[in-house]
PDB file of N, CA and C in Angstrom:
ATOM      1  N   UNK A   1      -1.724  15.748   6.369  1.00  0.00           N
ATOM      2  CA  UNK A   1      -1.254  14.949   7.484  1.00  0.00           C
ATOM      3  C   UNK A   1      -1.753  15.571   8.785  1.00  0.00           C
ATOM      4  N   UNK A   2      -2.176  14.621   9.714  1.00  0.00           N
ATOM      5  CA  UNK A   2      -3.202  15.363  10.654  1.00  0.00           C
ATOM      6  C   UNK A   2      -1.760  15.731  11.614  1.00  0.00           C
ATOM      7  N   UNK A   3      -2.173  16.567  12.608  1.00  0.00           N
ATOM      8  CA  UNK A   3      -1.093  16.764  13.725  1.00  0.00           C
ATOM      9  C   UNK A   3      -1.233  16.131  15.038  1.00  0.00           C
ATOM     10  N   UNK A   4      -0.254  15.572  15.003  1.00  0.00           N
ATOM     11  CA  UNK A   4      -0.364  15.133  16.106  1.00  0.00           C
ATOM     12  C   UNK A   4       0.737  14.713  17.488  1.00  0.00           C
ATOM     13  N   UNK A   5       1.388  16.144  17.314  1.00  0.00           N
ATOM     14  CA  UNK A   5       2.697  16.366  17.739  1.00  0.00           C
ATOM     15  C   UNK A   5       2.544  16.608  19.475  1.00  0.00           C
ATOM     16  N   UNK A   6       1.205  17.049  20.121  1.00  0.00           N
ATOM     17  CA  UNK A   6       0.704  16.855  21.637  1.00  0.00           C
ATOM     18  C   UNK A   6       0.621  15.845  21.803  1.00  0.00           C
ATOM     19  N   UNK A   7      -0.020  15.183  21.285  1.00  0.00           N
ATOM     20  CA  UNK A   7      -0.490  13.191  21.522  1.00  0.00           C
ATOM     21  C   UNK A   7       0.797  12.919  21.653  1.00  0.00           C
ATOM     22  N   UNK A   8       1.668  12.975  20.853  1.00  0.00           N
ATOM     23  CA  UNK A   8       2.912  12.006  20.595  1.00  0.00           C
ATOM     24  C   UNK A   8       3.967  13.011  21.987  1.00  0.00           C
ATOM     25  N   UNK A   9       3.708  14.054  22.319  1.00  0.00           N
ATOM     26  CA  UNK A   9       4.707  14.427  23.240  1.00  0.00           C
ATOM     27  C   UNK A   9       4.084  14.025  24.608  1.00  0.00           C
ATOM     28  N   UNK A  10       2.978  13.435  24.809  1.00  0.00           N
ATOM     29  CA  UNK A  10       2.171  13.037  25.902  1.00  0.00           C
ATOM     30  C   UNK A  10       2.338  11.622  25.589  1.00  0.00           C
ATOM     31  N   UNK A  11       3.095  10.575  25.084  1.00  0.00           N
ATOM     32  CA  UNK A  11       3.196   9.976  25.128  1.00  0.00           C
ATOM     33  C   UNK A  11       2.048   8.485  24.413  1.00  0.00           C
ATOM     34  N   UNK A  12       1.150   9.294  23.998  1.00  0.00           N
ATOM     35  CA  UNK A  12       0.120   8.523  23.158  1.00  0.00           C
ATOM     36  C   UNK A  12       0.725   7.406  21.865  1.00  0.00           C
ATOM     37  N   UNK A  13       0.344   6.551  21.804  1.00  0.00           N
ATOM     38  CA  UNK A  13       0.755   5.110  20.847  1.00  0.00           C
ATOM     39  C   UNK A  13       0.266   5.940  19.489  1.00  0.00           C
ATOM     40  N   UNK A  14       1.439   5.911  18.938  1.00  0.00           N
ATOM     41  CA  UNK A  14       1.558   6.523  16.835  1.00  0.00           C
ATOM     42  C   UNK A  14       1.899   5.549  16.545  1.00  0.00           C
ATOM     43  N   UNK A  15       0.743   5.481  15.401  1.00  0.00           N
ATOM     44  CA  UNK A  15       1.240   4.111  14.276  1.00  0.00           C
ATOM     45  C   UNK A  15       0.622   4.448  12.996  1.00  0.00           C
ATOM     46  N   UNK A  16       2.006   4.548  12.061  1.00  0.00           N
ATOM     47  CA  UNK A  16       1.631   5.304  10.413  1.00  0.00           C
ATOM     48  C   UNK A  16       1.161   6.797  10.798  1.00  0.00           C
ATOM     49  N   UNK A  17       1.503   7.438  11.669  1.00  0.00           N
ATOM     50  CA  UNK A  17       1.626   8.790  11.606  1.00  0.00           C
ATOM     51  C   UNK A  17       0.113   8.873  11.959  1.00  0.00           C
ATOM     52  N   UNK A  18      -0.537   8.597  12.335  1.00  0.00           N
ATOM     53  CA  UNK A  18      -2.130   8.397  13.279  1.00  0.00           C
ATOM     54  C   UNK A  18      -2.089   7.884  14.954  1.00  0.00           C
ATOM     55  N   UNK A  19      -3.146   8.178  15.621  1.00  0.00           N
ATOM     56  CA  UNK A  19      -3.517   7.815  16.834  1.00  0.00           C
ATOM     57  C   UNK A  19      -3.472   6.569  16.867  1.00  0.00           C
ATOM     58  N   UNK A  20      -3.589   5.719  17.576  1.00  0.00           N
ATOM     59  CA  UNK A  20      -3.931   4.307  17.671  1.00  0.00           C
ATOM     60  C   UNK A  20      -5.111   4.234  18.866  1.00  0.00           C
ATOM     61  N   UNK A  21      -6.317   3.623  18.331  1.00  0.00           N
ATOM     62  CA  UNK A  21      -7.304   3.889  19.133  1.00  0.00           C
ATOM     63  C   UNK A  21      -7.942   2.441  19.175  1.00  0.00           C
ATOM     64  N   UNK A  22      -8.626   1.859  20.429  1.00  0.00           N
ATOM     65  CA  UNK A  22      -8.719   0.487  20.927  1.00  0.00           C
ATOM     66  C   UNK A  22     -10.774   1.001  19.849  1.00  0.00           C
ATOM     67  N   UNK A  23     -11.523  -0.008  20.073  1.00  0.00           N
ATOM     68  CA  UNK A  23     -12.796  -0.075  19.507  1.00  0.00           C
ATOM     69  C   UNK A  23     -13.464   0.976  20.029  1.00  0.00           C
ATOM     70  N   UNK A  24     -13.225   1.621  21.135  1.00  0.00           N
ATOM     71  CA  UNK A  24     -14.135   2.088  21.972  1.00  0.00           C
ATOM     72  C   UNK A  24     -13.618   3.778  21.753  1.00  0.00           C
ATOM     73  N   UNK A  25     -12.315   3.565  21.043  1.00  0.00           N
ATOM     74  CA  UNK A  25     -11.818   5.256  20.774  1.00  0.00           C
ATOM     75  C   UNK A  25     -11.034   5.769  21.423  1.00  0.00           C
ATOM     76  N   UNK A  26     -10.729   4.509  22.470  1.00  0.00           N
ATOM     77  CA  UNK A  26      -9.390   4.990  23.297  1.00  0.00           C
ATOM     78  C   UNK A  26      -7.867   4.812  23.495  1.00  0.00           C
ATOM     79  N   UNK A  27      -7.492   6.099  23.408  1.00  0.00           N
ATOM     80  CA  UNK A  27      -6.011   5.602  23.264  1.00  0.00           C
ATOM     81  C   UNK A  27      -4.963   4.706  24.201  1.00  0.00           C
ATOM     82  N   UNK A  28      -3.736   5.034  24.020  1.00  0.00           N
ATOM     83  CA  UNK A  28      -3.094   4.025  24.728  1.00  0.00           C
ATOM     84  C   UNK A  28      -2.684   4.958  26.370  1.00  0.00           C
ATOM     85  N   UNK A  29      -3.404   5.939  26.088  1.00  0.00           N
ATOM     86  CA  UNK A  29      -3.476   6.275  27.791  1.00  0.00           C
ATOM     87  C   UNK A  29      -4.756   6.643  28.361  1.00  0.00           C
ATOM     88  N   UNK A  30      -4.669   6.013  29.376  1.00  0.00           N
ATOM     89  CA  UNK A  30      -6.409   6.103  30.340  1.00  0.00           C
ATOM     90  C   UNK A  30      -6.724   6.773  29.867  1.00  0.00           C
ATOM     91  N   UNK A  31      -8.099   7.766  30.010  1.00  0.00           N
ATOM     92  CA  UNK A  31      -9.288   8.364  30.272  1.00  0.00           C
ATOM     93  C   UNK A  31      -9.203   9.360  28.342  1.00  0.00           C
ATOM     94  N   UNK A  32      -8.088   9.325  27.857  1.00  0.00           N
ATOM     95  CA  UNK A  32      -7.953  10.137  26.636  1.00  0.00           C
ATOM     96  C   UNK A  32      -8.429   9.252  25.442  1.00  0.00           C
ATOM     97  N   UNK A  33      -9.381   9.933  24.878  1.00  0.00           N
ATOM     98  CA  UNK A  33     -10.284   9.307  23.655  1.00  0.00           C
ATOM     99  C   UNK A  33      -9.596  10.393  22.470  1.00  0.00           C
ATOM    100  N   UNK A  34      -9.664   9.870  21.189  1.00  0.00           N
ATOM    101  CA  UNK A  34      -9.312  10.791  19.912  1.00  0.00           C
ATOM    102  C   UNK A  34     -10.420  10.008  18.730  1.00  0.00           C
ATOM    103  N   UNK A  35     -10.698  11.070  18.012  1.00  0.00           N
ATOM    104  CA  UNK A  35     -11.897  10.825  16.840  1.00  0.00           C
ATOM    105  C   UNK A  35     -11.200  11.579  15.864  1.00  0.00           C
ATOM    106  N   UNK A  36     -11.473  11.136  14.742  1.00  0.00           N
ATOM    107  CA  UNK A  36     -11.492  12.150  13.384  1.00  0.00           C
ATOM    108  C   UNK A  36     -10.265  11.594  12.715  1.00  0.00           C
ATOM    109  N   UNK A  37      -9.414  12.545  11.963  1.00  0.00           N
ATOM    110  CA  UNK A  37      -8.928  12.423  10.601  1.00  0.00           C
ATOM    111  C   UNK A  37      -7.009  11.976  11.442  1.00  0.00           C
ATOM    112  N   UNK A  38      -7.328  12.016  12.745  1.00  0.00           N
ATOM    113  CA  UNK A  38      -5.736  11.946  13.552  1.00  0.00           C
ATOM    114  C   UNK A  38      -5.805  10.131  13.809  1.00  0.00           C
ATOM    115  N   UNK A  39      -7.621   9.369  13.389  1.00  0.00           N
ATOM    116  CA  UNK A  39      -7.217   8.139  14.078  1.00  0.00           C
ATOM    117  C   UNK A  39      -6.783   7.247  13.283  1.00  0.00           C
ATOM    118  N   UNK A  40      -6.574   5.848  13.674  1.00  0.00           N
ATOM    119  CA  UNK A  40      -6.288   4.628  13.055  1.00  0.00           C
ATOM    120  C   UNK A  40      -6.916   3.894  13.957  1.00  0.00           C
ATOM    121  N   UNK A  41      -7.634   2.668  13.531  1.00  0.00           N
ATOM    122  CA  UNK A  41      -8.695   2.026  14.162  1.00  0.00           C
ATOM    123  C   UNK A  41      -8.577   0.899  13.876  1.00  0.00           C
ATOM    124  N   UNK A  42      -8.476  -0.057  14.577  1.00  0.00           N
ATOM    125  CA  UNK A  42      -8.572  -1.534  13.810  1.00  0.00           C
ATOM    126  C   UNK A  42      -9.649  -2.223  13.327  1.00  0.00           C
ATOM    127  N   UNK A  43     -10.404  -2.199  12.620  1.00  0.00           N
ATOM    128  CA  UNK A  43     -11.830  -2.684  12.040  1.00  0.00           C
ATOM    129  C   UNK A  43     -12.005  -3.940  12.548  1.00  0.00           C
ATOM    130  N   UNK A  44     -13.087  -4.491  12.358  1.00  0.00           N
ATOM    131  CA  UNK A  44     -13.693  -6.084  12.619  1.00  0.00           C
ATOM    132  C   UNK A  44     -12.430  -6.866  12.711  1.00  0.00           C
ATOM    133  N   UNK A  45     -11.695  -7.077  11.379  1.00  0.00           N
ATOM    134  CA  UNK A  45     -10.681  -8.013  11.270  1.00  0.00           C
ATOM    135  C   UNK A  45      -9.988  -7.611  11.671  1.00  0.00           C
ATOM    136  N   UNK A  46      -8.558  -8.421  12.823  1.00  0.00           N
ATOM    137  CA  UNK A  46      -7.563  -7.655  13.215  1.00  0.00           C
ATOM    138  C   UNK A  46      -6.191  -7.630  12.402  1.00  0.00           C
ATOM    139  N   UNK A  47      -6.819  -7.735  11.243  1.00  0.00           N
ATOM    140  CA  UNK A  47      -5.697  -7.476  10.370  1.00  0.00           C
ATOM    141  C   UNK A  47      -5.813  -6.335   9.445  1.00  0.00           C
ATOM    142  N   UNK A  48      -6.720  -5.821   9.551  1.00  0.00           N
ATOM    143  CA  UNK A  48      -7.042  -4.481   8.405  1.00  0.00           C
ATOM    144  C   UNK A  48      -7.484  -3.588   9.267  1.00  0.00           C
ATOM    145  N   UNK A  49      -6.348  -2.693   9.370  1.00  0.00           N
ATOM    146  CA  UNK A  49      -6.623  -1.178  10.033  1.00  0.00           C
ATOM    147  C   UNK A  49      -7.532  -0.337   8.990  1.00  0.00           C
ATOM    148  N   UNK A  50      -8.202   0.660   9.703  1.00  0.00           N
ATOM    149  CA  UNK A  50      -9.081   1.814   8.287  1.00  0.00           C
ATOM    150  C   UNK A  50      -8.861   3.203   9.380  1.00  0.00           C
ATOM    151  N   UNK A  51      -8.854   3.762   7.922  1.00  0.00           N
ATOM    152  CA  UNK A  51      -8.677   5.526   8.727  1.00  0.00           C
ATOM    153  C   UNK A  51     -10.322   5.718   8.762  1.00  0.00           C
ATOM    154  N   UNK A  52     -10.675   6.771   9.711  1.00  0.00           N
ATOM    155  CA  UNK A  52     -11.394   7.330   9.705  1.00  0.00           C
ATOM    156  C   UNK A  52     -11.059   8.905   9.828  1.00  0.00           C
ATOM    157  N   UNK A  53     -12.277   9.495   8.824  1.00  0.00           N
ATOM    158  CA  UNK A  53     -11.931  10.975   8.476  1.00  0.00           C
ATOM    159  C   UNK A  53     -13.399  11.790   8.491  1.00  0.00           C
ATOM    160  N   UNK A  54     -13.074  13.002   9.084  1.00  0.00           N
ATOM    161  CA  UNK A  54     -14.195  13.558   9.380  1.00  0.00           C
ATOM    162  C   UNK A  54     -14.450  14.562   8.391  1.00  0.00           C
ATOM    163  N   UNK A  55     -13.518  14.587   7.263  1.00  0.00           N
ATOM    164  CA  UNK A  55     -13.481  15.519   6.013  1.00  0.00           C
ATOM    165  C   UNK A  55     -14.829  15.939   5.583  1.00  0.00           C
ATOM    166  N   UNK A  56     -14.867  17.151   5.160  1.00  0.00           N
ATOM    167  CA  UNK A  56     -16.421  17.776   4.694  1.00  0.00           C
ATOM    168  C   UNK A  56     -16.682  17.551   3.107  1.00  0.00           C
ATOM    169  N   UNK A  57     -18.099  16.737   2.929  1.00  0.00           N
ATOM    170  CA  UNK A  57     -18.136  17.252   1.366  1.00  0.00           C
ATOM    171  C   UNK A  57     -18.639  18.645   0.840  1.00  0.00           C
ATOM    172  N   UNK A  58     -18.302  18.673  -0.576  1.00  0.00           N
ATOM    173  CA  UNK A  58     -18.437  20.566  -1.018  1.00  0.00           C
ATOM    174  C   UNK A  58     -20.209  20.460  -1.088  1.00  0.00           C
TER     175      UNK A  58
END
């Protein structure tokens, strides 16, 4: 489970325990962008969210 206990005390939009990030990677406060395994993204359709994860393969 990623952390994301600064975002959320700064007041950043959590949804399912992830960031909530607009197309462009930005959150729900001005100028702050989040990438990696903390986001939730809404894909093409606005009905199917997808995680994105920056996990390493071995």
């Amino acid at each position: 489970m990623p952390r994301i206990e600064l975002a959320a005390r700064a007041g950043i939009r959590i949804v399912d325990g992830r960031l909530a990030v607009d197309e462009h990677m930005r959150t729900s406060i001005a100028n702050i962008y989040a990438a990696g395994d903390v986001v939730l993204a809404a894909h093409q359709s606005p009905t199917a969210p997808f995680e994105l994860s920056t996990g390493r393969t071995p």
